[in-house]
C-alpha cells in the first residue's frame, strides 16, 4: 500500500534517508545488539575484573551457542580476552574486556551520542 499526498507524491519522499551504520562511524562489531549487551556488561566492572561465561549467559539470557559465536567475534576484534582454567577438576571460562575493547566501547558510545545529537555525562 502506497501512502500518497494530495499531489500524488509519496509521503516522506522529501525526507533525508536514515544514515547507515557506516555513515555514523559506529563500530559494526559492537553495534550488533547481543554484542553491545555483552560489551556493556563487561565494561561495567573494573578493568581488572573478569566475568564467568555462565554468569554472562544467565544475566543476558543467551544460549550457549549464541553466546559463543558473539564472544568469538568480539575476541577476534581484540575487544575481549577469554581464558579457560580449572578450579579443582572443574573447567571454568572467564571473559574480560581488553583495553582495546574498553576504548572501542567508549568510542562507540561517543559516536552514537554525536549521531543522536546528545551529550550523556559519565
PDB file of C-alpha atoms in Angstrom:
ATOM      1  CA  UNK A   1       0.000   0.000   0.000  1.00  0.00           C
ATOM      2  CA  UNK A   2       1.461   3.337  -1.067  1.00  0.00           C
ATOM      3  CA  UNK A   3       0.900   6.385   1.065  1.00  0.00           C
ATOM      4  CA  UNK A   4       0.499   9.392  -1.227  1.00  0.00           C
ATOM      5  CA  UNK A   5      -0.002  13.081  -0.619  1.00  0.00           C
ATOM      6  CA  UNK A   6      -2.675  15.124  -2.408  1.00  0.00           C
ATOM      7  CA  UNK A   7      -0.248  15.956  -5.246  1.00  0.00           C
ATOM      8  CA  UNK A   8       0.471  12.265  -5.851  1.00  0.00           C
ATOM      9  CA  UNK A   9       3.950  12.217  -4.289  1.00  0.00           C
ATOM     10  CA  UNK A  10       4.810   9.512  -1.804  1.00  0.00           C
ATOM     11  CA  UNK A  11       4.711  10.634   1.815  1.00  0.00           C
ATOM     12  CA  UNK A  12       8.205  11.091   3.204  1.00  0.00           C
ATOM     13  CA  UNK A  13       9.799  11.344  -0.246  1.00  0.00           C
ATOM     14  CA  UNK A  14      11.487  14.636   0.691  1.00  0.00           C
ATOM     15  CA  UNK A  15      12.901  13.270   3.939  1.00  0.00           C
ATOM     16  CA  UNK A  16      16.620  12.666   4.305  1.00  0.00           C
ATOM     17  CA  UNK A  17      17.382   8.936   4.321  1.00  0.00           C
ATOM     18  CA  UNK A  18      18.444   7.481   7.639  1.00  0.00           C
ATOM     19  CA  UNK A  19      22.218   7.192   7.762  1.00  0.00           C
ATOM     20  CA  UNK A  20      23.684   3.703   7.568  1.00  0.00           C
ATOM     21  CA  UNK A  21      25.758   2.365  10.439  1.00  0.00           C
ATOM     22  CA  UNK A  22      28.922   3.003   8.404  1.00  0.00           C
ATOM     23  CA  UNK A  23      27.884   6.623   7.843  1.00  0.00           C
ATOM     24  CA  UNK A  24      27.580   7.132  11.600  1.00  0.00           C
ATOM     25  CA  UNK A  25      31.101   5.845  12.296  1.00  0.00           C
ATOM     26  CA  UNK A  26      29.712   3.183  14.649  1.00  0.00           C
ATOM     27  CA  UNK A  27      31.784   0.059  15.138  1.00  0.00           C
ATOM     28  CA  UNK A  28      29.716  -2.649  13.449  1.00  0.00           C
ATOM     29  CA  UNK A  29      31.192  -5.379  15.668  1.00  0.00           C
ATOM     30  CA  UNK A  30      29.888  -3.658  18.803  1.00  0.00           C
ATOM     31  CA  UNK A  31      26.723  -2.293  17.173  1.00  0.00           C
ATOM     32  CA  UNK A  32      25.118  -5.755  16.863  1.00  0.00           C
ATOM     33  CA  UNK A  33      22.583  -5.880  19.759  1.00  0.00           C
ATOM     34  CA  UNK A  34      23.828  -9.024  21.518  1.00  0.00           C
ATOM     35  CA  UNK A  35      27.468  -7.961  21.277  1.00  0.00           C
ATOM     36  CA  UNK A  36      26.545  -4.488  22.529  1.00  0.00           C
ATOM     37  CA  UNK A  37      24.876  -6.073  25.569  1.00  0.00           C
ATOM     38  CA  UNK A  38      27.921  -8.279  26.202  1.00  0.00           C
ATOM     39  CA  UNK A  39      30.324  -5.332  25.969  1.00  0.00           C
ATOM     40  CA  UNK A  40      28.089  -3.185  28.192  1.00  0.00           C
ATOM     41  CA  UNK A  41      28.170  -5.902  30.847  1.00  0.00           C
ATOM     42  CA  UNK A  42      31.937  -6.404  30.577  1.00  0.00           C
ATOM     43  CA  UNK A  43      32.842  -2.707  30.793  1.00  0.00           C
ATOM     44  CA  UNK A  44      30.523  -2.248  33.776  1.00  0.00           C
ATOM     45  CA  UNK A  45      33.050  -4.000  36.023  1.00  0.00           C
ATOM     46  CA  UNK A  46      36.526  -2.720  36.964  1.00  0.00           C
ATOM     47  CA  UNK A  47      39.210  -3.208  34.327  1.00  0.00           C
ATOM     48  CA  UNK A  48      40.982  -5.895  36.355  1.00  0.00           C
ATOM     49  CA  UNK A  49      37.803  -7.961  36.815  1.00  0.00           C
ATOM     50  CA  UNK A  50      36.571 -10.759  34.621  1.00  0.00           C
ATOM     51  CA  UNK A  51      33.193 -12.438  34.395  1.00  0.00           C
ATOM     52  CA  UNK A  52      32.356 -16.124  34.278  1.00  0.00           C
ATOM     53  CA  UNK A  53      30.981 -17.422  30.982  1.00  0.00           C
ATOM     54  CA  UNK A  54      27.931 -18.826  32.792  1.00  0.00           C
ATOM     55  CA  UNK A  55      27.260 -15.517  34.547  1.00  0.00           C
ATOM     56  CA  UNK A  56      27.179 -13.661  31.217  1.00  0.00           C
ATOM     57  CA  UNK A  57      24.927 -16.310  29.699  1.00  0.00           C
ATOM     58  CA  UNK A  58      22.485 -16.249  32.607  1.00  0.00           C
ATOM     59  CA  UNK A  59      22.486 -12.458  33.035  1.00  0.00           C
ATOM     60  CA  UNK A  60      21.801 -11.778  29.355  1.00  0.00           C
ATOM     61  CA  UNK A  61      19.550 -14.804  28.780  1.00  0.00           C
ATOM     62  CA  UNK A  62      21.667 -16.201  25.953  1.00  0.00           C
ATOM     63  CA  UNK A  63      22.004 -19.759  24.728  1.00  0.00           C
ATOM     64  CA  UNK A  64      25.467 -21.268  24.961  1.00  0.00           C
ATOM     65  CA  UNK A  65      25.910 -21.488  21.196  1.00  0.00           C
ATOM     66  CA  UNK A  66      24.711 -17.951  20.551  1.00  0.00           C
ATOM     67  CA  UNK A  67      26.937 -16.549  23.269  1.00  0.00           C
ATOM     68  CA  UNK A  68      29.982 -18.434  21.988  1.00  0.00           C
ATOM     69  CA  UNK A  69      29.532 -17.059  18.458  1.00  0.00           C
ATOM     70  CA  UNK A  70      29.331 -13.474  19.699  1.00  0.00           C
ATOM     71  CA  UNK A  71      32.217 -13.867  22.152  1.00  0.00           C
ATOM     72  CA  UNK A  72      34.417 -15.246  19.365  1.00  0.00           C
ATOM     73  CA  UNK A  73      33.638 -12.246  17.138  1.00  0.00           C
ATOM     74  CA  UNK A  74      34.461  -9.824  19.946  1.00  0.00           C
ATOM     75  CA  UNK A  75      37.629 -11.770  20.754  1.00  0.00           C
ATOM     76  CA  UNK A  76      38.695 -11.754  17.073  1.00  0.00           C
ATOM     77  CA  UNK A  77      38.306  -7.954  17.092  1.00  0.00           C
ATOM     78  CA  UNK A  78      40.576  -7.778  20.152  1.00  0.00           C
ATOM     79  CA  UNK A  79      37.770  -6.415  22.352  1.00  0.00           C
ATOM     80  CA  UNK A  80      37.847  -9.189  24.950  1.00  0.00           C
ATOM     81  CA  UNK A  81      40.017 -11.985  26.249  1.00  0.00           C
ATOM     82  CA  UNK A  82      38.724 -15.463  27.014  1.00  0.00           C
ATOM     83  CA  UNK A  83      40.659 -17.633  29.452  1.00  0.00           C
ATOM     84  CA  UNK A  84      39.967 -21.212  30.454  1.00  0.00           C
ATOM     85  CA  UNK A  85      41.114 -22.515  33.805  1.00  0.00           C
ATOM     86  CA  UNK A  86      40.419 -25.384  36.134  1.00  0.00           C
ATOM     87  CA  UNK A  87      39.110 -24.948  39.654  1.00  0.00           C
ATOM     88  CA  UNK A  88      39.903 -28.349  41.027  1.00  0.00           C
ATOM     89  CA  UNK A  89      38.639 -30.717  38.352  1.00  0.00           C
ATOM     90  CA  UNK A  90      36.004 -28.280  37.098  1.00  0.00           C
ATOM     91  CA  UNK A  91      36.749 -26.224  33.955  1.00  0.00           C
ATOM     92  CA  UNK A  92      35.869 -22.511  34.128  1.00  0.00           C
ATOM     93  CA  UNK A  93      35.754 -19.996  31.294  1.00  0.00           C
ATOM     94  CA  UNK A  94      36.389 -16.347  32.091  1.00  0.00           C
ATOM     95  CA  UNK A  95      35.744 -13.309  29.912  1.00  0.00           C
ATOM     96  CA  UNK A  96      37.334  -9.895  30.321  1.00  0.00           C
ATOM     97  CA  UNK A  97      37.136  -6.682  28.285  1.00  0.00           C
ATOM     98  CA  UNK A  98      40.549  -5.676  26.963  1.00  0.00           C
ATOM     99  CA  UNK A  99      41.887  -2.130  26.999  1.00  0.00           C
ATOM    100  CA  UNK A 100      41.216  -2.054  23.247  1.00  0.00           C
ATOM    101  CA  UNK A 101      37.649  -3.243  23.856  1.00  0.00           C
ATOM    102  CA  UNK A 102      37.008  -0.630  26.531  1.00  0.00           C
ATOM    103  CA  UNK A 103      38.334   2.093  24.241  1.00  0.00           C
ATOM    104  CA  UNK A 104      36.242   0.820  21.306  1.00  0.00           C
ATOM    105  CA  UNK A 105      33.135   0.748  23.519  1.00  0.00           C
ATOM    106  CA  UNK A 106      33.766   4.317  24.739  1.00  0.00           C
ATOM    107  CA  UNK A 107      34.307   5.472  21.130  1.00  0.00           C
ATOM    108  CA  UNK A 108      31.118   3.670  20.079  1.00  0.00           C
ATOM    109  CA  UNK A 109      29.085   5.496  22.751  1.00  0.00           C
ATOM    110  CA  UNK A 110      30.673   8.827  21.862  1.00  0.00           C
ATOM    111  CA  UNK A 111      29.911   8.376  18.159  1.00  0.00           C
ATOM    112  CA  UNK A 112      26.355   7.277  18.933  1.00  0.00           C
ATOM    113  CA  UNK A 113      25.816  10.371  21.097  1.00  0.00           C
ATOM    114  CA  UNK A 114      27.093  12.587  18.268  1.00  0.00           C
ATOM    115  CA  UNK A 115      24.835  10.853  15.759  1.00  0.00           C
ATOM    116  CA  UNK A 116      21.831  11.386  18.022  1.00  0.00           C
ATOM    117  CA  UNK A 117      22.838  14.925  18.979  1.00  0.00           C
ATOM    118  CA  UNK A 118      23.106  14.011  22.656  1.00  0.00           C
ATOM    119  CA  UNK A 119      25.593  14.525  25.435  1.00  0.00           C
ATOM    120  CA  UNK A 120      25.388  11.937  28.185  1.00  0.00           C
ATOM    121  CA  UNK A 121      27.597  12.749  31.184  1.00  0.00           C
ATOM    122  CA  UNK A 122      29.659   9.863  32.550  1.00  0.00           C
TER     123      UNK A 122
END
